[in-house]
mmCIF file of C-alpha atoms in Angstrom:
data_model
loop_
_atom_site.group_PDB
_atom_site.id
_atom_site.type_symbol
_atom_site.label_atom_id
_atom_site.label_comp_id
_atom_site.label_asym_id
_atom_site.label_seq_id
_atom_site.Cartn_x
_atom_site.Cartn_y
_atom_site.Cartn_z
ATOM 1 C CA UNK J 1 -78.611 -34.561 19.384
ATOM 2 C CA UNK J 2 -75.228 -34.010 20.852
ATOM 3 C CA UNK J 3 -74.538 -35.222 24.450
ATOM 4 C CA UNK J 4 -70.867 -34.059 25.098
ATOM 5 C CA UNK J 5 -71.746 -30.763 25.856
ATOM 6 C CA UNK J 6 -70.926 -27.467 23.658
ATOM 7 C CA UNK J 7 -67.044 -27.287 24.583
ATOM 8 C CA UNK J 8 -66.293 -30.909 23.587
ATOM 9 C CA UNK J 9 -64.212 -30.323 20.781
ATOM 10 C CA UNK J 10 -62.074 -27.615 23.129
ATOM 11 C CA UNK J 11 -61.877 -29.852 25.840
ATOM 12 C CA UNK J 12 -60.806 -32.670 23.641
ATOM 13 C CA UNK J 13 -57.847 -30.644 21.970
ATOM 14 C CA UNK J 14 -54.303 -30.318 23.351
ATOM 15 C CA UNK J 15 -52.770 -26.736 23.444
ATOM 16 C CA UNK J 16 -49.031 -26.763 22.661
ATOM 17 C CA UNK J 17 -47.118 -24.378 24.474
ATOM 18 C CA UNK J 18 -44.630 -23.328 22.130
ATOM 19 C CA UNK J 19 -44.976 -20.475 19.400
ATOM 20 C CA UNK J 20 -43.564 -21.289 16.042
ATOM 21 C CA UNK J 21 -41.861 -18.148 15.026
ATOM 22 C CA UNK J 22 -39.595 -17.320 11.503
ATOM 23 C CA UNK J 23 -35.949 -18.124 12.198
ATOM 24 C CA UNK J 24 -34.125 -14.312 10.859
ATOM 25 C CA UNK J 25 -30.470 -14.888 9.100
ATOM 26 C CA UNK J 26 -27.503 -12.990 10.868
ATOM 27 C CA UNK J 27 -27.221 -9.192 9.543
ATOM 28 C CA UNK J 28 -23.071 -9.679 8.908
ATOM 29 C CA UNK J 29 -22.652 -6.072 7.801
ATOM 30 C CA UNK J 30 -24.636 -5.034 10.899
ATOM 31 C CA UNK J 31 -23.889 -6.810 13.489
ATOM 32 C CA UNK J 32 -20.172 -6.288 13.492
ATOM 33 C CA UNK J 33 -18.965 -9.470 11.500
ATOM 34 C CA UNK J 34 -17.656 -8.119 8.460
ATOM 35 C CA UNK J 35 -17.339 -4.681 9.393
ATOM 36 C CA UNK J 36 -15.689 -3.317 12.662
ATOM 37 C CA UNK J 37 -18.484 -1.652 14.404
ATOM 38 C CA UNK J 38 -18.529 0.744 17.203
ATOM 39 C CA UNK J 39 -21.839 1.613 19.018
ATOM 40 C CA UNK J 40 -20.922 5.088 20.305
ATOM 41 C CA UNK J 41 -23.064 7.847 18.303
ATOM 42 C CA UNK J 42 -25.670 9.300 20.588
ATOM 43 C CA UNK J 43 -29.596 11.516 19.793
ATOM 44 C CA UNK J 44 -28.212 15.088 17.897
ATOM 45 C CA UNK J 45 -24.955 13.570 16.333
ATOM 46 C CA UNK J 46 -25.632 15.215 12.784
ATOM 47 C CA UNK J 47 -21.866 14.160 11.260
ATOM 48 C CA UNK J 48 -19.120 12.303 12.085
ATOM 49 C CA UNK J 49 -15.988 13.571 11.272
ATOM 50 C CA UNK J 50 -12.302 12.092 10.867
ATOM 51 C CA UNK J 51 -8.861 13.928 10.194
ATOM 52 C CA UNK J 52 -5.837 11.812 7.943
ATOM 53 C CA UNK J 53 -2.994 12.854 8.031
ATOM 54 C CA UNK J 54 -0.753 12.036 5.343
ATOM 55 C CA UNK J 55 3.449 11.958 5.867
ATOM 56 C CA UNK J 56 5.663 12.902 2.979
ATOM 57 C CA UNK J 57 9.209 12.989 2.986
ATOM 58 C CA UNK J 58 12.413 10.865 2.319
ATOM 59 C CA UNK J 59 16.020 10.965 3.417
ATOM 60 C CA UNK J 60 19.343 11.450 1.711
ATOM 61 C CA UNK J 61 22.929 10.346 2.323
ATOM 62 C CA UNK J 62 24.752 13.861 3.645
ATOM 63 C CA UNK J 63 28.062 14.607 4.811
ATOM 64 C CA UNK J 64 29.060 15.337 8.261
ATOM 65 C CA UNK J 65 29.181 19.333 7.555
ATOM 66 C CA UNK J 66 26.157 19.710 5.288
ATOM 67 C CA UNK J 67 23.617 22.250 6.330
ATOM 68 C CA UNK J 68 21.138 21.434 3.561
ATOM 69 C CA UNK J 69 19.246 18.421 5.142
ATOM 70 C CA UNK J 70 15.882 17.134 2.981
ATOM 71 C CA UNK J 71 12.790 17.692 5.471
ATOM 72 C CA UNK J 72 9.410 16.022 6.280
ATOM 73 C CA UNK J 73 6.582 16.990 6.692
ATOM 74 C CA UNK J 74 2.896 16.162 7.652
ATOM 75 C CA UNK J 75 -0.165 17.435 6.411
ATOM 76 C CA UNK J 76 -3.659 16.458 7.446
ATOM 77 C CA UNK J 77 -7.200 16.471 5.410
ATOM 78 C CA UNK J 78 -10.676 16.152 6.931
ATOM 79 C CA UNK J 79 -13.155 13.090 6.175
ATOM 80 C CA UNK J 80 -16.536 14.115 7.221
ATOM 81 C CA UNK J 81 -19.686 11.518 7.139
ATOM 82 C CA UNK J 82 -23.453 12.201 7.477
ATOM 83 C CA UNK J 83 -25.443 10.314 10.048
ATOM 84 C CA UNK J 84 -28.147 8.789 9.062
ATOM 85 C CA UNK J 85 -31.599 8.132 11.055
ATOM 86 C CA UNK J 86 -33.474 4.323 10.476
ATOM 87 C CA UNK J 87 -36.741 4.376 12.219
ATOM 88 C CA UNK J 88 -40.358 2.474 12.040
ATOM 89 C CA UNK J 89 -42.773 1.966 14.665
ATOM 90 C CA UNK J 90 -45.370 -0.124 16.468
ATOM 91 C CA UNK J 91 -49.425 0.366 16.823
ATOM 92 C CA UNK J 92 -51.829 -1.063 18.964
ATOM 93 C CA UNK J 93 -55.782 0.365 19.243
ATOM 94 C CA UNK J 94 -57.712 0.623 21.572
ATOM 95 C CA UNK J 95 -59.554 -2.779 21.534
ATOM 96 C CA UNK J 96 -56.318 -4.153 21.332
ATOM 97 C CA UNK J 97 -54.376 -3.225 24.345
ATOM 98 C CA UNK J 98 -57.944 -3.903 26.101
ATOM 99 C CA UNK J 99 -58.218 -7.430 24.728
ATOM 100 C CA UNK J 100 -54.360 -8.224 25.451
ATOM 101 C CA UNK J 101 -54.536 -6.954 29.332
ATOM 102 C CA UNK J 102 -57.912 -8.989 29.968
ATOM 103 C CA UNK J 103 -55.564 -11.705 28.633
ATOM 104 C CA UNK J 104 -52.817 -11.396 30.460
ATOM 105 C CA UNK J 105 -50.237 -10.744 27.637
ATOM 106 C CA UNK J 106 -50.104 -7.384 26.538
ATOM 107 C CA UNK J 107 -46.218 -7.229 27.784
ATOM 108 C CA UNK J 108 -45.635 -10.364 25.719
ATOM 109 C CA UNK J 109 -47.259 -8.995 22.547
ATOM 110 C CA UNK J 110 -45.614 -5.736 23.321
ATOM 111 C CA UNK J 111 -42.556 -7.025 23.648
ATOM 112 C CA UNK J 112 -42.860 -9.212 20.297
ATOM 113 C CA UNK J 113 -43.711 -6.074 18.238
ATOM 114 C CA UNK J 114 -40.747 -4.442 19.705
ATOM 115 C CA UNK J 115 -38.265 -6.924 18.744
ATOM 116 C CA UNK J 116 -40.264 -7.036 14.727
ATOM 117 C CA UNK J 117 -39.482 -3.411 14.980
ATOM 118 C CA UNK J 118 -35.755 -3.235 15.701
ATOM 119 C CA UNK J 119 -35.426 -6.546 13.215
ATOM 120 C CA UNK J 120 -36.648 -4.353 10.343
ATOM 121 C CA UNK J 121 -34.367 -1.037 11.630
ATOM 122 C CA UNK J 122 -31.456 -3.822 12.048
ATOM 123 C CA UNK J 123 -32.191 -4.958 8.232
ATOM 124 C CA UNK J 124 -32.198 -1.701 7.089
ATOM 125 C CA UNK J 125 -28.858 -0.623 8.463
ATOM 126 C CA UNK J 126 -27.332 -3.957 7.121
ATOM 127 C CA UNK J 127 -28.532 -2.741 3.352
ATOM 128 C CA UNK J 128 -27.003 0.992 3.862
ATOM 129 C CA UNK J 129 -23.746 -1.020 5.407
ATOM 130 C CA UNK J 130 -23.282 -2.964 2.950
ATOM 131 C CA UNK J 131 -24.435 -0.629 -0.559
ATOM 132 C CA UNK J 132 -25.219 2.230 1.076
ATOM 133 C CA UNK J 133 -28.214 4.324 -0.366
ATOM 134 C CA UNK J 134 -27.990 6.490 -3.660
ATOM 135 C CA UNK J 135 -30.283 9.180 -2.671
ATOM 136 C CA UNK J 136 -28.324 9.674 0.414
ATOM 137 C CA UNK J 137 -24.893 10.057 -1.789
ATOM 138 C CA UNK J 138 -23.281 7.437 0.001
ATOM 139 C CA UNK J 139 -21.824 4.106 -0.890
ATOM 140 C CA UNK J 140 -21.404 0.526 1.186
ATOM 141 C CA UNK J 141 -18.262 -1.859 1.765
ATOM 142 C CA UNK J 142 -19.582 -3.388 -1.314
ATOM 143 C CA UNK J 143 -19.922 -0.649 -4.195
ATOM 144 C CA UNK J 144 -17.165 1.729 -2.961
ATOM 145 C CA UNK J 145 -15.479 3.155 -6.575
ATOM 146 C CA UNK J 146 -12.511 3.760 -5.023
ATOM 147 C CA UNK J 147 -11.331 0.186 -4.282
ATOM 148 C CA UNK J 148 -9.151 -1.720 -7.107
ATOM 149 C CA UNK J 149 -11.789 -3.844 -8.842
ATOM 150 C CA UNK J 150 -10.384 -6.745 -10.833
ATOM 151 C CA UNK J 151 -12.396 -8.746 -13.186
ATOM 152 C CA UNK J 152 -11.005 -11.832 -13.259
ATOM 153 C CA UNK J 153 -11.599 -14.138 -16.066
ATOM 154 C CA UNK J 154 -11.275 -17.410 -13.709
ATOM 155 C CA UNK J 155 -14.165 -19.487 -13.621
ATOM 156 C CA UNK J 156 -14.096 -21.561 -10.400
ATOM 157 C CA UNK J 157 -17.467 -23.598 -11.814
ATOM 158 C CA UNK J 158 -15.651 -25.384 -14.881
ATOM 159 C CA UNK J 159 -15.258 -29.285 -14.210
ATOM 160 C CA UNK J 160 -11.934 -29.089 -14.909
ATOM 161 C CA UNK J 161 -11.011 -26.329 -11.993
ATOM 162 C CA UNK J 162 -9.564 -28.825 -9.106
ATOM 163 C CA UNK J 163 -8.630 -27.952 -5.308
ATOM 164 C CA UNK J 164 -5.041 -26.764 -6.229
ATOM 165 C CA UNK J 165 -6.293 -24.268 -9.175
ATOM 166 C CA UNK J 166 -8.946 -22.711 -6.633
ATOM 167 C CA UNK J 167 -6.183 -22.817 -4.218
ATOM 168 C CA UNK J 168 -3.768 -20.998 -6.509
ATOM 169 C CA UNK J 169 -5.674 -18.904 -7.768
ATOM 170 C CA UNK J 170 -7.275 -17.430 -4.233
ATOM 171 C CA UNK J 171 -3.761 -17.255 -3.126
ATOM 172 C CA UNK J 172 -2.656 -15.361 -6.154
ATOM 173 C CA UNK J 173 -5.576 -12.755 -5.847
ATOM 174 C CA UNK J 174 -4.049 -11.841 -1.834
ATOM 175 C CA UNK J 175 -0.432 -12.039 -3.511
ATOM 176 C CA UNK J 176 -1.870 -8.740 -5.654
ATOM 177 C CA UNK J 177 -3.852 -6.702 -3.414
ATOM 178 C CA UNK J 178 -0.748 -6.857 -1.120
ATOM 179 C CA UNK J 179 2.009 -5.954 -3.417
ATOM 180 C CA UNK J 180 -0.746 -3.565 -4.843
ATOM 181 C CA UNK J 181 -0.642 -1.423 -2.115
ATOM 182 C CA UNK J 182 2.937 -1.481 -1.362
ATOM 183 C CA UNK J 183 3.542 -4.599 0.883
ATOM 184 C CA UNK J 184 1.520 -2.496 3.793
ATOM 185 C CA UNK J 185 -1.725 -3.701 3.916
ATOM 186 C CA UNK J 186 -2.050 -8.116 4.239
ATOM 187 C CA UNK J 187 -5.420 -8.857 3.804
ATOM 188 C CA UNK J 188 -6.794 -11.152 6.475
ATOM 189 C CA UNK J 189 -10.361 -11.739 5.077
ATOM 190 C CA UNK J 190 -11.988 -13.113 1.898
ATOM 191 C CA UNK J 191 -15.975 -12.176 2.024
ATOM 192 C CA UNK J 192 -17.322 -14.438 -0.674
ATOM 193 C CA UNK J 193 -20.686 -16.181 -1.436
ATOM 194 C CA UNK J 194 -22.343 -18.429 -0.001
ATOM 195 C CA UNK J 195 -21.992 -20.771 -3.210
ATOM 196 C CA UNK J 196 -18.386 -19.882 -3.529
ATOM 197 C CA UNK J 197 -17.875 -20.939 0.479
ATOM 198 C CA UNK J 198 -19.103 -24.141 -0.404
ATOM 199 C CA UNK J 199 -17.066 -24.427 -3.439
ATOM 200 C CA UNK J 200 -14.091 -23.603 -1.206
ATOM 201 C CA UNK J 201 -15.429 -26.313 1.698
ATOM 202 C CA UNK J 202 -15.903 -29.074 -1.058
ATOM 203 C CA UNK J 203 -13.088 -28.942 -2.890
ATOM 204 C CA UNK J 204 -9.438 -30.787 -1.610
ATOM 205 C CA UNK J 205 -5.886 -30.425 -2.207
ATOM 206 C CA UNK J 206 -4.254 -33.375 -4.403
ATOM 207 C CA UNK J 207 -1.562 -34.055 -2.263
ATOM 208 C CA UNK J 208 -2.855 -33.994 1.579
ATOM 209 C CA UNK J 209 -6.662 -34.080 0.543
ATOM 210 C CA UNK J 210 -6.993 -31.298 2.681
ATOM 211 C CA UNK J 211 -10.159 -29.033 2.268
ATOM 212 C CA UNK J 212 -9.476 -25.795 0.169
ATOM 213 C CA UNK J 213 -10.762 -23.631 2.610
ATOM 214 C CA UNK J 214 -8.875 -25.077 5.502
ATOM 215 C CA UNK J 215 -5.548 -25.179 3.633
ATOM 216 C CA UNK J 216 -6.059 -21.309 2.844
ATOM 217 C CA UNK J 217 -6.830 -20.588 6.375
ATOM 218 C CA UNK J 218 -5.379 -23.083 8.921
ATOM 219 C CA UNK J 219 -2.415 -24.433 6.580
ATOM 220 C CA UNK J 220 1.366 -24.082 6.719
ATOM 221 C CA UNK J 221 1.279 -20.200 6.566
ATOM 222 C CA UNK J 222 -2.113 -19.868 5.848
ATOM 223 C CA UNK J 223 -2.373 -16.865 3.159
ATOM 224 C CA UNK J 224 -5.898 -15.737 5.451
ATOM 225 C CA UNK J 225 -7.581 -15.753 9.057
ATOM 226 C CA UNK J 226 -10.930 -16.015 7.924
ATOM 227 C CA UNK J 227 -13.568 -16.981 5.145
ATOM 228 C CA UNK J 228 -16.409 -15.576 5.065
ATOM 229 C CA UNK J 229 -19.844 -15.990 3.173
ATOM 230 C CA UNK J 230 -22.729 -13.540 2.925
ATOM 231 C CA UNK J 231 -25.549 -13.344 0.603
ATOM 232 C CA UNK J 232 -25.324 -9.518 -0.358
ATOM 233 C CA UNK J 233 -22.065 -10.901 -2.686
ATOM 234 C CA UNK J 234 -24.262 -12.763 -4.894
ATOM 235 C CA UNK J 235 -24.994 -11.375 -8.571
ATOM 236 C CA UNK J 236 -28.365 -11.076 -7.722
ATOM 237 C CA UNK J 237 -28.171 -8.688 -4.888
ATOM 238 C CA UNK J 238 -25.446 -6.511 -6.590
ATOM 239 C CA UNK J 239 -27.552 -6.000 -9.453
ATOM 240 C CA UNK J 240 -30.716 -5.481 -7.028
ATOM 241 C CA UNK J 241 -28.846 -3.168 -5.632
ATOM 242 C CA UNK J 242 -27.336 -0.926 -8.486
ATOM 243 C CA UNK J 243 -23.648 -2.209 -8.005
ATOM 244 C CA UNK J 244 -23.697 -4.616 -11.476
ATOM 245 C CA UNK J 245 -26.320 -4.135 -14.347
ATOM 246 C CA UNK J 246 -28.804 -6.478 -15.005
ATOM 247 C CA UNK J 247 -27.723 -10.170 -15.816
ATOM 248 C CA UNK J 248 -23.899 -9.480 -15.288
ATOM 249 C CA UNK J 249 -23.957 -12.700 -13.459
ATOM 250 C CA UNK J 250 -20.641 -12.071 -11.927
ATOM 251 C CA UNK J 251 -20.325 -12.557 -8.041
ATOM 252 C CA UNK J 252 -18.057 -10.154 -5.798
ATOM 253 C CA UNK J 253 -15.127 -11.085 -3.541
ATOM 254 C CA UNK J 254 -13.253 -8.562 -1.125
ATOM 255 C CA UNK J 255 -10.196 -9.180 -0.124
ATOM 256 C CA UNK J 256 -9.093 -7.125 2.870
ATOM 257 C CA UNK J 257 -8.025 -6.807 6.402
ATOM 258 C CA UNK J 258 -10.283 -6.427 9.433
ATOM 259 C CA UNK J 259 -8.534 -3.538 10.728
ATOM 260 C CA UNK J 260 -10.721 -0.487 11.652
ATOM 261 C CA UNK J 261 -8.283 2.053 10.445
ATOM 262 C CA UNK J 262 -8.825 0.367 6.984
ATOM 263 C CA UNK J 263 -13.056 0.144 7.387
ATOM 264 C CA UNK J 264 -15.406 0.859 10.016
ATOM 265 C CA UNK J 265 -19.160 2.223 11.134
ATOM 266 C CA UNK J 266 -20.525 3.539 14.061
ATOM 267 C CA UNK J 267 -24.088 2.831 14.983
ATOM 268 C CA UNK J 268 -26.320 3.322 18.289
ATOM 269 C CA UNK J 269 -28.427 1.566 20.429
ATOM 270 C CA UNK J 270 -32.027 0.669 18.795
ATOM 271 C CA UNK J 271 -34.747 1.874 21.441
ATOM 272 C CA UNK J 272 -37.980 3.923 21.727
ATOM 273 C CA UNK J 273 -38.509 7.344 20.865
ATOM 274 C CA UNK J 274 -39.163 9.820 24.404
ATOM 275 C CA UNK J 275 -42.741 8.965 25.781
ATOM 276 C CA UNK J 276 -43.635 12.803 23.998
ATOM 277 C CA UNK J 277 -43.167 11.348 20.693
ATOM 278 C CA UNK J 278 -45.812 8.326 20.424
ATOM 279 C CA UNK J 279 -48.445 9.281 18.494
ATOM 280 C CA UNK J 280 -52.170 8.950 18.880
ATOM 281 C CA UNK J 281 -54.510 8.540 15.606
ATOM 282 C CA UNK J 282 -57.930 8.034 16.473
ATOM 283 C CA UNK J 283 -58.063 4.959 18.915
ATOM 284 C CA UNK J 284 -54.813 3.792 17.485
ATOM 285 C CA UNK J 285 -51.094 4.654 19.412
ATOM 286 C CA UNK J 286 -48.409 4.501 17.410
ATOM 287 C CA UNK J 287 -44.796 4.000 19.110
ATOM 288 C CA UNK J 288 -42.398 5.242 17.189
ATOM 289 C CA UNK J 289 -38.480 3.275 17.098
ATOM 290 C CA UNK J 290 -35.008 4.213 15.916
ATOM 291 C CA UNK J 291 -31.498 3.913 15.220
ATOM 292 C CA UNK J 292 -28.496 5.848 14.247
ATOM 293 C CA UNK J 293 -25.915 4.749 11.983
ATOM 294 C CA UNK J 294 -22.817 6.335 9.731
ATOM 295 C CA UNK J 295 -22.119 4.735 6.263
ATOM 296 C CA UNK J 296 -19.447 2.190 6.517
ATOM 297 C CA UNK J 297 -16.570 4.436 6.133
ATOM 298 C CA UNK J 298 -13.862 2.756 4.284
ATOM 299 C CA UNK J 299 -10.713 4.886 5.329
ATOM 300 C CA UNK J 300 -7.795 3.504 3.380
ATOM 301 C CA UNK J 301 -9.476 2.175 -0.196
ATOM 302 C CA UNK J 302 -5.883 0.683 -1.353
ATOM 303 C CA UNK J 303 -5.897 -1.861 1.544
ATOM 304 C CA UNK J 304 -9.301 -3.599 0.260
ATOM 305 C CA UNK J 305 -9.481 -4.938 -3.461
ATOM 306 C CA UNK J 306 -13.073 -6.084 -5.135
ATOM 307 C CA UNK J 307 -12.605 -9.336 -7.475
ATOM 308 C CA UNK J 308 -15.384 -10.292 -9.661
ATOM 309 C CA UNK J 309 -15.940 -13.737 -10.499
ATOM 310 C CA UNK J 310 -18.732 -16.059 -12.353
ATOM 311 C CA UNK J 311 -21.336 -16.900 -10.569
ATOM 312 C CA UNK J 312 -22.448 -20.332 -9.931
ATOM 313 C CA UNK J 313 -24.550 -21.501 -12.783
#
């Protein structure tokens, strides 16, 4: 018969005091990285709306006594954007919040559930950001048709492709989306995957050994400011997504500068709905969370340019 007592096996074990809890990637398309954000839309903004104005006019050599001077002009057109509402919600019952307070932790646990709750509204907006939704009628940064789309027939995967021809070739794609669009817009970003980053990262110059990605952004004139990777540019999640049909395989690049006359979005703050709006279904409470957010509203297509490319096989 055991002598220990009936809480041996407790007594004998060692609590840890940490939590193990899932590490969350960053949300680049929500959280301001790839596309200039602005947290400024408040409860009952319906649409957003934005006037461009357009300038037309040129000039002509006239003589000193000419009455019949050419004329400019401006004329202006209106841009108008639905907002959208992202919103999920939190329950505890009854037993629950009774259990958790004779604890000692119902904050804690409240608090956790919160934070699940505005990771899942945070996702959510990152998806509409970056393809935006089809039964909304709106597109993302990603799947916008009007921005140039060239599909390139460079494969940067063939063991023969060295630093230099990556180099080149990268180089060559800004040297087109800026004359493209009249010398006016420089791109200042590449978004790429997170294959192709690597690619970029592994690969050296021939003559200074010099990574790839360095040479194209911290070089001698460097053509960019900034490379950037995100998973959403991957085959896969294009043609998850309805950008690309099934087994395209072809990646997507953007070339284009972070400038938020070019692209932007305008979210809000992620909080609780008014105390009047949790609901109550039998012994459970249900606490209802949002967020507002425009599509990512990309105000000059010419400046941006989509390259497709093979993926990594």
């Amino acid at each position: 018969m055991a002598t220990g007592g009936l809480n041996l096996y407790d007594a004998l074990t060692k609590k840890l005091p940490e939590v193990i809890t899932k590490r969350y990637r960053d949300l680049p398309f929500e959280n301001g990285t790839i596309v200039p954000t602005v947290t400024d839309l408040q409860p009952g903004d319906a649409e957003l709306s934005r006037d461009l104005l357009e300038e037309v006019g040129d000039a002509e050599i006239v003589g000193d006594d000419t009455t019949n001077f050419p004329i400019v002009d401006l004329s202006a057109e209106e841009d108008r954007y639905k907002i959208l509402m992202v919103a999920n919600g939190f329950s505890f019952t009854y037993n629950q919040i009774a259990a958790y307070e004779r604890a000692g932790n119902f904050q804690q646990v409240n608090n956790r559930k919160m934070m699940v709750a505005r990771r899942g509204i945070a996702e959510r907006m990152n998806k509409l950001a970056a393809f935006g939704n089809a039964g909304q009628g709106i597109t993302g940064f990603l799947n916008n048709p009007n921005v140039p789309l060239d599909n390139s027939s460079f494969d940067p995967w063939d063991a023969n492709t060295t630093g230099d021809d990556l180099s080149d070739w990268v180089q060559e794609q800004v040297e087109v989306a800026y004359t493209a669009n009249n010398n006016s817009y420089m791109p200042s970003e590449l978004l790429c995957s997170t294959e192709f980053w690597f690619l970029l990262n592994r690969k050296r110059m021939s003559d200074s050994g010099e990574k790839v990605i360095n040479h194209l952004t911290q070089g001698e004139n460097p053509p960019l400011r900034r490379i950037v990777w995100s998973s959403e540019t991957r085959s896969s999640a294009l043609e998850a997504n309805g950008v690309q049909a099934a087994n395209t395989d072809l990646d997507r690049l953007v070339l284009y500068p972070l400038d938020e006359m070019v692209v932007d979005r305008h979210n809000s703050t992620v909080g609780l709905l008014p105390p009047d709006y949790i609901q109550t279904k039998g012994t459970r409470k249900i606490y209802p969370m949002f967020g507002l957010t425009s599509p990512t509203m990309i105000n000059i297509p010419y400046a941006m340019r989509y390259i497709t490319v093979a993926k990594k096989p």
